[in-house]
XYZ file of C-alpha atoms in Angstrom:
760
model
C 116.298 -96.206 119.573
C 118.252 -99.493 119.757
C 116.714 -102.311 121.659
C 117.997 -102.790 125.182
C 117.215 -99.598 127.148
C 114.903 -98.908 130.021
C 111.917 -96.484 130.315
C 111.577 -94.754 133.666
C 108.323 -93.024 134.562
C 109.380 -89.975 136.543
C 107.093 -87.764 138.713
C 108.403 -84.406 139.918
C 106.606 -83.475 143.109
C 105.810 -79.993 144.397
C 108.665 -80.097 146.933
C 111.181 -80.829 144.120
C 111.665 -84.458 145.051
C 111.169 -87.125 142.403
C 109.930 -90.711 142.192
C 110.866 -93.026 139.376
C 109.459 -96.408 138.364
C 110.559 -98.867 135.623
C 107.904 -99.611 132.978
C 107.368 -103.268 132.082
C 106.655 -104.359 128.574
C 103.706 -106.513 129.883
C 102.057 -107.145 133.199
C 101.015 -110.295 134.967
C 98.390 -110.781 137.740
C 101.065 -112.163 140.077
C 103.692 -109.523 139.432
C 105.559 -107.934 142.304
C 105.803 -104.108 142.137
C 108.207 -102.830 139.528
C 111.509 -101.344 140.816
C 111.116 -97.747 141.991
C 113.232 -95.095 143.535
C 113.000 -91.685 145.337
C 115.490 -88.817 145.110
C 116.218 -85.177 144.345
C 117.558 -85.673 140.823
C 117.253 -88.122 137.962
C 120.780 -89.257 138.779
C 119.668 -90.116 142.305
C 116.824 -92.169 140.874
C 119.054 -93.986 138.408
C 121.633 -94.895 141.100
C 118.960 -96.393 143.349
C 117.307 -98.237 140.409
C 120.614 -99.624 139.234
C 121.359 -101.038 142.722
C 117.970 -102.795 142.711
C 118.537 -104.154 139.215
C 121.890 -105.585 140.291
C 120.010 -107.505 143.070
C 117.511 -108.795 140.538
C 120.270 -110.052 138.331
C 121.725 -112.087 141.189
C 118.341 -113.794 141.573
C 117.770 -114.321 137.855
C 120.032 -113.600 134.827
C 116.933 -113.005 132.701
C 115.352 -110.549 135.140
C 115.790 -107.453 132.987
C 114.132 -108.765 129.734
C 110.596 -107.504 130.671
C 111.917 -103.938 131.221
C 113.717 -103.482 127.868
C 112.041 -101.267 125.262
C 112.751 -100.067 121.765
C 109.753 -97.673 121.557
C 110.125 -94.033 122.588
C 107.388 -92.674 124.843
C 105.911 -89.214 125.003
C 103.424 -87.865 127.561
C 100.319 -85.771 127.328
C 97.878 -84.356 129.940
C 94.068 -84.328 129.710
C 91.221 -83.045 131.900
C 88.516 -85.471 133.101
C 85.364 -84.274 134.863
C 83.976 -86.734 137.425
C 80.594 -86.803 139.229
C 81.276 -88.341 142.639
C 78.846 -89.833 145.159
C 76.392 -87.581 146.955
C 73.249 -88.164 149.043
C 69.677 -86.991 149.195
C 67.820 -87.794 152.442
C 70.467 -90.360 153.298
C 70.070 -92.034 149.936
C 73.227 -92.478 147.820
C 72.976 -90.700 144.384
C 75.309 -89.617 141.604
C 76.003 -86.035 142.501
C 75.649 -82.984 140.198
C 78.989 -81.587 141.454
C 81.852 -81.946 138.934
C 85.393 -82.572 140.136
C 88.063 -82.007 137.474
C 91.005 -84.386 137.330
C 94.262 -83.829 135.450
C 95.685 -87.109 134.108
C 98.971 -87.697 132.400
C 99.130 -90.536 129.905
C 102.122 -91.939 127.944
C 102.003 -93.197 124.374
C 104.238 -94.666 121.725
C 103.755 -95.822 118.104
C 103.665 -99.608 117.368
C 105.482 -101.242 114.452
C 102.382 -102.741 112.953
C 100.408 -99.567 113.203
C 98.421 -97.976 116.013
C 99.536 -96.528 119.350
C 100.023 -98.070 122.746
C 98.521 -95.790 125.461
C 98.965 -96.209 129.201
C 98.493 -94.416 132.503
C 101.912 -95.144 134.033
C 100.873 -94.405 137.587
C 98.082 -97.109 137.532
C 99.350 -99.757 135.027
C 97.570 -101.384 132.138
C 97.406 -100.172 128.544
C 95.245 -100.177 125.472
C 95.853 -99.783 121.745
C 94.156 -97.266 119.492
C 94.237 -96.956 115.759
C 94.646 -93.183 115.798
C 96.305 -91.192 118.619
C 93.459 -88.692 118.508
C 91.227 -91.313 120.085
C 93.383 -91.716 123.249
C 92.051 -88.731 125.183
C 88.411 -89.582 124.537
C 88.938 -93.253 125.476
C 90.658 -92.281 128.735
C 88.034 -89.730 129.587
C 85.238 -92.229 129.088
C 87.133 -95.032 131.006
C 88.075 -92.968 134.056
C 84.819 -91.060 134.306
C 82.872 -94.307 134.085
C 85.105 -95.984 136.634
C 84.646 -93.153 139.174
C 81.027 -92.337 138.366
C 79.088 -92.220 141.613
C 82.056 -93.378 143.668
C 83.111 -92.021 147.050
C 84.788 -88.646 146.616
C 87.725 -89.831 148.817
C 88.643 -92.397 146.152
C 89.082 -89.705 143.558
C 91.958 -88.405 145.678
C 94.016 -91.320 144.335
C 93.711 -89.887 140.857
C 94.844 -86.343 141.754
C 97.703 -84.743 139.929
C 100.780 -85.162 142.122
C 103.251 -83.296 139.926
C 104.654 -83.126 136.440
C 105.251 -86.507 134.781
C 107.451 -87.740 131.915
C 109.016 -90.965 130.602
C 112.787 -90.975 130.409
C 115.053 -93.285 128.312
C 117.800 -94.827 130.439
C 120.726 -97.036 129.408
C 122.855 -97.811 132.523
C 126.337 -99.425 132.367
C 124.993 -102.685 133.731
C 123.374 -103.400 130.365
C 126.722 -103.642 128.712
C 128.237 -105.670 131.652
C 125.366 -108.173 131.599
C 124.895 -108.968 127.919
C 122.433 -111.839 127.578
C 123.926 -115.174 126.617
C 122.712 -116.367 123.213
C 120.727 -119.492 123.765
C 117.910 -121.267 122.011
C 114.799 -119.096 122.279
C 112.537 -120.067 125.116
C 108.801 -120.612 124.768
C 108.195 -117.161 126.295
C 110.424 -115.612 123.690
C 109.004 -117.507 120.734
C 105.364 -117.336 121.728
C 105.019 -114.626 124.439
C 101.202 -114.363 124.238
C 100.691 -118.106 124.231
C 103.084 -118.406 127.187
C 100.923 -115.949 129.097
C 97.589 -117.501 128.546
C 98.169 -121.228 127.819
C 99.981 -124.295 129.050
C 102.272 -126.260 126.641
C 100.964 -129.823 127.160
C 103.854 -131.365 125.165
C 106.411 -129.571 127.312
C 104.577 -130.653 130.438
C 104.581 -134.239 129.192
C 108.355 -134.039 128.636
C 108.764 -132.982 132.287
C 106.461 -135.728 133.540
C 103.957 -133.165 134.743
C 101.055 -134.152 132.519
C 98.216 -135.995 134.243
C 98.314 -139.672 133.287
C 95.679 -141.623 131.354
C 94.788 -145.285 131.585
C 93.407 -147.882 129.235
C 93.079 -147.832 125.440
C 91.100 -145.356 123.277
C 89.818 -146.394 119.871
C 89.152 -142.723 119.104
C 92.733 -141.848 119.748
C 94.003 -144.687 117.518
C 91.765 -143.425 114.698
C 92.939 -139.795 114.762
C 96.461 -139.746 116.211
C 98.106 -139.705 112.764
C 95.948 -136.751 111.646
C 97.500 -134.456 114.224
C 101.045 -134.900 112.878
C 100.176 -134.351 109.201
C 101.371 -131.040 107.566
C 97.794 -130.117 106.747
C 96.255 -131.375 110.035
C 92.648 -130.399 110.532
C 91.117 -128.518 113.498
C 89.289 -130.970 115.748
C 86.036 -130.588 117.611
C 85.705 -133.277 120.309
C 82.004 -133.846 121.019
C 80.737 -135.897 123.955
C 79.143 -135.610 127.393
C 80.975 -134.191 130.382
C 83.335 -136.766 131.947
C 83.592 -138.978 128.873
C 87.362 -138.257 128.425
C 87.618 -135.470 125.858
C 90.444 -133.721 127.774
C 92.169 -137.036 128.490
C 92.122 -137.595 124.685
C 94.033 -134.301 124.213
C 96.583 -135.442 126.766
C 97.026 -138.664 124.783
C 97.681 -136.619 121.644
C 100.264 -134.496 123.505
C 102.036 -137.686 124.747
C 101.978 -139.000 121.099
C 103.511 -135.745 119.798
C 106.315 -136.049 122.372
C 107.007 -139.715 121.484
C 107.078 -138.740 117.771
C 109.963 -136.333 118.433
C 112.564 -139.017 117.835
C 111.343 -139.432 114.282
C 111.606 -135.772 113.406
C 114.607 -134.300 111.523
C 117.381 -132.932 113.730
C 116.519 -129.592 115.291
C 112.810 -129.823 114.442
C 110.481 -129.470 117.368
C 107.294 -131.580 117.865
C 104.029 -129.822 117.200
C 102.976 -128.261 120.521
C 99.480 -128.159 122.045
C 98.797 -124.935 123.917
C 95.866 -125.481 126.341
C 93.795 -122.468 127.402
C 90.252 -121.196 127.999
C 88.127 -118.206 127.203
C 88.673 -116.742 130.699
C 92.475 -116.991 130.440
C 92.455 -115.280 127.041
C 90.522 -112.248 128.210
C 91.950 -112.089 131.771
C 93.262 -108.639 132.600
C 92.050 -107.140 129.344
C 90.251 -104.157 130.853
C 90.659 -101.435 128.213
C 89.119 -101.125 124.794
C 90.878 -103.164 122.138
C 93.145 -105.114 124.528
C 91.634 -108.602 124.186
C 91.212 -108.132 120.487
C 94.888 -107.368 120.110
C 95.716 -110.401 122.156
C 93.689 -112.656 119.795
C 95.504 -111.211 116.800
C 98.845 -111.994 118.463
C 97.778 -115.555 119.321
C 96.814 -116.104 115.662
C 100.266 -114.969 114.519
C 102.027 -117.203 117.019
C 99.929 -120.249 115.976
C 100.995 -119.861 112.339
C 103.953 -122.192 112.906
C 101.696 -125.258 113.034
C 101.005 -125.603 116.822
C 97.558 -126.493 118.149
C 95.440 -124.285 120.410
C 93.363 -126.420 122.747
C 90.286 -124.738 124.257
C 88.319 -126.679 126.868
C 84.943 -125.219 125.969
C 83.687 -124.271 122.475
C 81.036 -122.049 123.984
C 83.722 -119.725 125.385
C 85.023 -119.004 121.845
C 81.543 -118.226 120.464
C 80.277 -116.280 123.485
C 79.799 -112.559 122.698
C 81.863 -110.195 124.850
C 80.498 -106.854 126.094
C 81.324 -105.092 122.810
C 79.446 -107.700 120.826
C 82.451 -109.488 119.235
C 83.662 -112.981 120.152
C 87.018 -114.754 120.182
C 85.824 -116.883 117.253
C 85.551 -113.665 115.053
C 89.333 -113.439 115.217
C 90.122 -117.159 114.915
C 87.803 -118.084 112.122
C 89.502 -116.140 109.264
C 92.770 -117.906 109.981
C 91.345 -121.431 110.494
C 92.907 -122.689 107.251
C 96.342 -121.772 108.606
C 96.030 -122.388 112.303
C 94.778 -125.435 114.131
C 92.429 -125.659 117.050
C 91.218 -128.477 119.238
C 87.951 -127.589 121.025
C 85.582 -129.501 123.257
C 81.775 -129.433 123.654
C 78.708 -131.468 124.442
C 76.155 -132.389 121.781
C 73.844 -129.669 123.141
C 76.565 -127.038 122.975
C 77.334 -128.178 119.378
C 73.730 -127.736 118.315
C 73.657 -124.250 119.854
C 76.914 -123.258 118.157
C 75.586 -124.519 114.785
C 72.665 -122.174 115.203
C 74.628 -119.115 116.308
C 77.986 -119.540 114.509
C 77.524 -122.144 111.767
C 80.496 -121.005 109.647
C 82.891 -121.291 112.555
C 81.717 -124.807 113.440
C 82.047 -125.942 109.830
C 85.807 -125.240 110.003
C 86.232 -128.167 112.424
C 86.333 -131.892 111.843
C 83.871 -133.292 114.333
C 85.178 -136.271 116.430
C 82.596 -138.155 118.533
C 83.829 -139.341 121.938
C 81.327 -141.864 123.314
C 80.918 -143.312 126.749
C 82.820 -146.623 127.178
C 80.922 -149.893 127.492
C 80.285 -151.233 131.061
C 83.064 -153.816 130.629
C 85.530 -151.136 129.575
C 84.398 -148.916 132.429
C 85.111 -151.656 134.990
C 88.525 -152.290 133.457
C 89.447 -148.608 133.501
C 88.223 -148.231 137.064
C 90.190 -151.231 138.295
C 93.374 -150.018 136.414
C 93.089 -146.570 137.864
C 92.521 -147.978 141.341
C 95.702 -150.066 141.064
C 97.576 -146.968 139.816
C 96.384 -145.127 142.925
C 97.447 -148.003 145.212
C 93.969 -149.270 146.018
C 92.900 -152.959 146.076
C 89.331 -152.956 144.811
C 87.524 -156.201 144.272
C 85.781 -156.443 140.878
C 82.401 -156.899 142.551
C 83.019 -153.737 144.566
C 83.819 -151.881 141.345
C 80.513 -153.118 139.896
C 78.667 -151.856 142.969
C 80.394 -148.486 142.675
C 79.556 -148.253 138.981
C 75.874 -148.974 139.843
C 75.791 -146.156 142.435
C 77.450 -143.726 140.041
C 75.160 -144.646 137.240
C 72.087 -144.077 139.413
C 73.095 -140.930 141.224
C 75.459 -138.993 138.969
C 73.610 -138.982 135.687
C 74.836 -135.556 134.588
C 78.434 -136.815 134.205
C 79.553 -139.667 131.965
C 81.832 -142.580 132.550
C 84.732 -142.993 133.023
C 85.232 -139.486 134.453
C 82.917 -139.844 137.374
C 84.414 -143.228 138.348
C 87.994 -141.981 138.143
C 87.123 -138.921 140.157
C 85.618 -140.998 142.935
C 88.679 -143.276 142.992
C 90.890 -140.133 143.286
C 88.767 -139.043 146.272
C 88.979 -142.517 147.809
C 92.779 -142.683 147.344
C 93.214 -139.255 148.954
C 91.247 -140.495 151.972
C 93.471 -143.566 152.357
C 96.551 -141.386 152.748
C 95.077 -139.951 155.833
C 93.847 -142.650 158.069
C 90.617 -144.363 157.787
C 88.598 -147.238 156.769
C 90.067 -147.759 153.312
C 93.742 -148.073 154.330
C 96.246 -149.303 151.749
C 96.641 -153.061 151.650
C 92.999 -153.709 152.524
C 90.728 -155.116 149.807
C 87.478 -153.150 149.258
C 84.364 -155.319 148.864
C 80.879 -154.288 147.832
C 79.756 -153.250 151.328
C 82.911 -151.093 151.647
C 82.164 -149.473 148.301
C 78.649 -148.562 149.377
C 79.866 -147.146 152.663
C 82.578 -145.110 150.915
C 80.103 -143.757 148.344
C 77.694 -142.823 151.142
C 80.461 -140.629 152.648
C 81.290 -139.253 149.267
C 77.744 -138.337 148.167
C 75.997 -137.757 151.458
C 73.198 -140.228 150.567
C 72.558 -142.375 153.736
C 73.867 -145.922 153.513
C 70.392 -147.222 154.299
C 69.249 -146.053 150.878
C 72.423 -147.299 149.043
C 73.150 -150.730 150.467
C 71.199 -153.864 149.582
C 72.475 -155.316 152.857
C 70.321 -152.969 154.988
C 66.602 -153.541 155.406
C 64.888 -150.215 154.809
C 61.435 -150.814 153.312
C 58.606 -148.263 152.904
C 57.473 -148.758 156.537
C 60.909 -148.129 157.916
C 61.445 -145.062 155.790
C 58.051 -143.594 156.518
C 58.687 -144.154 160.215
C 61.898 -142.082 159.912
C 59.739 -139.244 158.436
C 57.037 -139.538 161.095
C 59.618 -139.122 163.853
C 59.890 -135.456 162.940
C 56.666 -134.717 161.024
C 53.714 -134.999 163.377
C 50.073 -135.496 162.367
C 50.623 -136.164 158.650
C 50.910 -139.916 158.572
C 49.296 -140.350 155.152
C 51.749 -137.907 153.541
C 54.670 -139.631 155.291
C 53.479 -143.102 154.135
C 53.379 -141.905 150.481
C 56.842 -140.332 150.769
C 58.105 -143.597 152.358
C 56.975 -145.500 149.297
C 58.723 -142.905 147.074
C 61.967 -143.460 148.956
C 61.601 -147.223 148.747
C 61.338 -146.914 144.975
C 64.497 -144.765 145.009
C 66.342 -147.306 147.166
C 65.349 -150.110 144.758
C 66.548 -148.031 141.821
C 63.130 -148.222 140.130
C 62.643 -144.496 139.477
C 62.275 -143.175 135.934
C 65.920 -142.470 134.865
C 64.812 -139.634 132.643
C 62.865 -137.589 135.257
C 63.550 -136.210 138.734
C 63.551 -138.876 141.493
C 60.080 -137.660 142.540
C 57.780 -134.747 141.994
C 55.506 -134.017 144.971
C 52.969 -131.344 145.655
C 52.124 -130.682 149.302
C 48.796 -128.908 149.694
C 47.155 -127.622 152.894
C 46.981 -124.840 155.412
C 50.136 -123.126 156.690
C 51.963 -124.363 159.769
C 50.940 -128.010 159.570
C 54.240 -129.543 158.469
C 54.637 -129.168 154.698
C 58.050 -127.480 154.940
C 59.110 -129.782 157.800
C 58.400 -132.880 155.653
C 60.483 -131.424 152.871
C 63.337 -130.839 155.305
C 63.043 -134.373 156.643
C 63.019 -135.793 153.040
C 66.242 -133.857 152.427
C 67.765 -135.347 155.569
C 66.598 -138.880 154.828
C 67.371 -138.912 151.116
C 70.519 -136.757 150.827
C 71.951 -136.753 154.304
C 71.216 -133.203 155.508
C 68.948 -130.194 155.470
C 71.720 -128.199 153.715
C 70.937 -130.297 150.618
C 67.601 -128.443 150.226
C 67.354 -125.645 147.723
C 64.405 -123.495 148.809
C 62.804 -120.853 146.562
C 59.888 -118.627 147.518
C 57.824 -118.537 144.340
C 56.090 -115.339 145.382
C 59.385 -113.696 144.289
C 58.773 -114.983 140.751
C 55.346 -113.565 140.127
C 56.261 -111.169 137.303
C 57.195 -111.610 133.652
C 60.957 -111.939 133.250
C 61.519 -113.356 136.688
C 62.153 -116.711 135.107
C 65.544 -115.391 133.888
C 66.663 -115.266 137.545
C 66.121 -119.064 137.664
C 68.243 -119.854 134.652
C 71.031 -117.324 135.045
C 74.546 -118.771 134.657
C 76.474 -115.556 135.399
C 79.371 -115.990 137.799
C 78.475 -115.264 141.395
C 74.675 -115.718 140.937
C 72.614 -118.055 143.177
C 70.102 -119.064 140.532
C 68.328 -122.416 140.524
C 70.521 -123.443 137.527
C 73.791 -122.683 139.257
C 72.842 -124.273 142.601
C 71.613 -127.539 141.031
C 74.717 -127.734 138.807
C 76.874 -127.277 141.889
C 74.842 -129.851 143.951
C 72.814 -132.199 141.726
C 71.912 -134.481 144.638
C 69.458 -132.198 146.362
C 65.810 -131.490 147.160
C 64.385 -128.460 145.377
C 61.555 -126.868 147.442
C 59.269 -124.424 145.513
C 57.205 -122.670 148.204
C 53.723 -121.321 147.224
C 54.048 -122.590 143.718
C 50.646 -121.219 142.717
C 51.986 -117.660 142.862
C 54.602 -118.169 140.176
C 54.294 -116.506 136.808
C 53.121 -118.722 133.880
C 56.631 -118.495 132.369
C 57.899 -120.399 135.437
C 55.337 -123.115 134.743
C 56.631 -123.358 131.158
C 60.130 -123.864 132.581
C 58.837 -126.513 135.010
C 57.394 -128.556 132.144
C 60.909 -129.350 130.967
C 62.243 -129.934 134.479
C 59.416 -132.305 135.554
C 59.005 -134.038 132.210
C 62.621 -134.508 131.011
C 64.622 -133.818 134.157
C 66.685 -130.972 132.678
C 66.758 -127.294 132.085
C 68.667 -124.949 129.760
C 70.503 -122.090 131.399
C 70.972 -118.671 129.705
C 74.332 -119.825 128.284
C 72.668 -122.716 126.460
C 74.077 -125.434 128.758
C 71.828 -128.170 130.154
C 71.331 -128.481 133.900
C 70.525 -132.058 135.021
C 67.594 -132.426 137.480
C 67.331 -136.186 137.193
C 68.985 -136.710 140.651
C 66.903 -134.074 142.361
C 63.634 -134.440 144.194
C 61.129 -131.713 143.404
C 58.746 -130.680 146.199
C 56.201 -127.901 145.690
C 53.924 -126.437 148.415
C 50.612 -124.671 147.964
C 47.669 -123.294 149.995
C 45.247 -124.056 147.180
C 41.915 -125.447 148.529
C 42.216 -123.690 151.912
C 39.026 -121.669 152.251
C 38.983 -118.063 153.446
C 36.761 -119.156 156.360
C 39.477 -120.631 158.449
C 38.614 -123.376 160.960
C 38.773 -122.586 164.724
C 40.357 -124.988 167.167
C 42.379 -128.179 166.970
C 41.719 -130.765 164.348
C 38.984 -128.867 162.489
C 38.577 -129.680 158.824
C 39.460 -127.045 156.274
C 36.422 -127.534 154.130
C 38.633 -127.366 150.981
C 38.845 -129.860 148.205
C 42.626 -129.815 147.565
C 42.719 -132.066 144.547
C 39.943 -130.267 142.737
C 41.480 -126.843 143.359
C 44.890 -128.068 142.187
C 43.430 -129.514 139.015
C 41.563 -126.277 138.347
C 44.606 -124.115 138.848
C 47.378 -125.940 137.008
C 47.451 -126.698 133.331
C 46.827 -130.369 132.562
C 50.244 -130.874 131.044
C 51.860 -129.602 134.281
C 49.470 -131.474 136.628
C 50.072 -134.759 134.851
C 53.870 -134.446 135.516
C 53.242 -134.399 139.315
C 53.762 -137.859 140.907
C 51.709 -137.261 144.038
C 49.451 -134.490 145.350
C 49.540 -134.890 149.149
C 46.887 -133.134 151.265
C 47.929 -131.869 154.728
C 45.313 -131.507 157.368
C 44.998 -129.379 160.524
C 46.734 -130.645 163.663
C 44.980 -132.175 166.642
C 45.719 -131.281 170.227
C 47.722 -134.471 170.644
C 49.789 -133.540 167.530
C 50.694 -130.195 168.907
C 51.661 -131.706 172.260
C 54.004 -134.059 170.440
C 55.483 -131.103 168.535
C 56.050 -129.324 171.864
C 58.124 -132.339 173.025
C 60.172 -132.292 169.846
C 60.813 -128.553 170.067
C 61.839 -128.718 173.745
C 64.145 -131.665 172.983
C 65.714 -129.688 170.131
C 66.416 -126.573 172.239
C 67.773 -128.746 175.162
C 70.613 -129.868 172.840
C 71.875 -126.345 172.203
C 75.562 -125.850 173.001
C 74.953 -123.097 175.585
C 72.944 -125.551 177.729
C 75.009 -128.646 177.044
C 78.292 -126.844 177.971
C 76.893 -125.949 181.375
C 75.115 -129.310 181.922
C 71.720 -127.586 182.165
C 68.630 -129.697 181.578
C 65.055 -128.670 180.721
C 62.135 -130.415 182.518
C 58.690 -129.248 181.520
C 55.515 -130.336 183.349
C 52.495 -131.699 181.572
C 50.536 -128.495 182.368
C 53.351 -126.374 180.970
C 53.411 -128.474 177.784
C 49.672 -128.179 177.474
C 49.911 -124.414 177.979
C 52.618 -124.127 175.307
C 50.462 -126.256 172.934
C 47.411 -124.092 173.431
C 49.135 -120.765 173.090
C 51.563 -121.876 170.367
C 48.867 -123.194 167.998
C 46.987 -120.638 165.825
C 43.905 -121.493 163.770
C 45.311 -119.808 160.634
C 49.050 -120.214 161.192
C 49.110 -123.727 162.647
C 52.038 -124.637 164.881
C 54.319 -121.999 163.294
C 54.032 -119.572 166.348
C 55.149 -122.401 168.729
C 58.817 -122.120 168.015
C 58.787 -118.344 168.653
C 56.810 -118.871 171.875
C 59.392 -121.344 173.202
C 62.172 -118.866 172.374
C 60.440 -116.023 174.236
C 58.876 -117.818 177.141
C 61.539 -120.472 177.859
C 64.896 -119.734 176.325
C 64.944 -115.988 176.930
C 64.637 -116.295 180.782
C 67.232 -119.052 180.824
C 69.607 -116.931 178.733
C 69.118 -113.976 181.087
C 70.014 -116.139 184.068
C 73.093 -117.569 182.417
C 74.279 -114.088 181.395
C 73.779 -112.726 184.898
C 75.159 -115.729 186.744
C 78.218 -117.352 185.113
C 78.293 -119.950 187.846
C 74.850 -121.239 186.956
C 75.493 -124.792 185.815
C 74.849 -128.475 186.581
C 71.175 -127.840 187.294
C 67.673 -128.546 186.053
C 65.559 -125.759 184.638
C 61.880 -126.464 185.451
C 59.284 -125.230 183.032
C 55.924 -124.831 184.832
C 52.584 -123.349 184.185
C 51.843 -120.010 185.870
C 49.551 -121.615 188.505
C 51.819 -124.580 189.407
C 53.762 -124.667 192.569
C 57.503 -125.365 192.537
C 58.661 -128.322 194.639
C 61.381 -126.235 196.455
C 62.153 -122.575 196.599
C 65.697 -123.221 195.354
C 64.567 -124.470 191.997
C 65.100 -122.268 188.964
C 61.621 -122.139 187.398
C 60.447 -120.666 184.103
C 56.691 -119.857 183.990
C 54.687 -120.168 180.769
């Protein structure tokens, strides 16, 4: 077959009608459906398809290139037995019933050996070494895909008629001969064009992100990358230090060196990609391996392959192989630029030492404070911001203290980008206005969520003020609040240990006395909101192996590692810590001692800007006290020392005992809870106000306090006794508004009969 003809997948239906669809040489995630037609004969299909192709040619002269084949396809049918979903006592199970499916697949031999196999009705393909493997691979793939699925879904795989692939060479191919031009990137390097961005080409179009300042690392290696025997480079440095910016500098250098090249010679390109892009869409056996082989062949002309994460190349795929298995044998002939942190480098040296040895390691260090200030000011000017040098110093101080997991200059440039984006809108940092230190602190408070009272040196917020903010919501635990106030004062003064979490606190005492509420208030006061609290019930981590759920880095998981990586400024609350498995305590040793944890991908998670709060009931005796304000009879500190290993106990900054609440404490909690429910939108929208009598509050305090559960039942009591009757009245009387709802004890007398009264 000569190159330049189409392949049409034809399905002949039971009624004699036919559908035909053009086959593409390769598929993309964003593809529109391929041209298709419906008719009685093949000629009807071809006529309709030709009309659609003429329209495509009007839109793009190169529209037909992806539909041209030189291979000849044949078809074969196979039988696949599927076990669909069934149920036993309303429980979903894989059923014993077998449903046979008849599938038609198409295949063609490849020039380099092997066979391309596809299911034309569903798209996608895979490559097998021997054609005899095709039927078994398809049976396994389809039966696994539909195993235990709803029987209705299997209907989509039913046989709809006989199928075949026809060769078609319409007259329009001769009328629209392609114009011979210089080959495009897609034609020269089709696989690289699919999975990577040509940074040099983007630089030539002015689409490459700019860089500022000078780089001594770039000056030392820029000549290497243009040499005929240029080495593969491994850029090692912390996140944010500028490794990717260094690659962009190299791309700009390659573009500027073009003028010195012989006529017709192209600059050495840099194709930037990632592990996810390389394996995207590779769903069948052998597909991503074939893509890697093609990438190696296309890189033989001297171009660089840039991969943003070395770990992605060495990570094992489901079949046990990795991308590095295909790149390493060709490393003497192809060139790679990869990035990693020091920790990732050490892990790769343990798992794939031979692959790492193929690289020339280039260290990319954090710039000096003076260079960081210069870069920040230069980037601010480029973004149209007027930042005073003293404001930039203040900003660098905030970033250094609160974003320890990211290096300079990346975190400073990212903040300036955020600030510049805000100026385009409206507000306080409008263009033309100089930003001073106070403005920088206010802007960073909005950016990070940390209250300005903890950031700015211009605001008086000592230990007494901060503990008072905690006492406003946490009743009856003044000693614990005073200690937490001193912790926050140390944080405000930037005197915390930079290599440990901001604080490690253990709250010990009976349930329902304010341990969790103090943790919530700490999250509000320190990080700006209760949503910054990561809460884990450690009773769910009692068994061996449960620690893996804390360190999981799989996409879509809500592990402790992923949540802290996403939000490093947060409070981590570990409820009932004494119930955790000893393996969890081993993990905590690293978190509390060094402020970091290693996830299951070998990457470090930074806990140095988190506050760790643990709660426990240790020391609370089985003989619970009765009544308000009774002592628990437990020695908290002694029980905590006895339960935890010394190396863990010594990493706890403060063990704070919580005591039972007095009657006056519970009355104050009643006031807070009533004030909270009064602000709900349903009441505010109708201008309804709550007014509770002293007897009603006393009744709520008495009934809502439990000797063993503390004030925990109070919130539920207010919901049932107060809010439910009000909700019933609002639902039954839409005109009920602009009134006062009186909350009275059962034996109190209402002032007037017209009042709406809720009895408690």
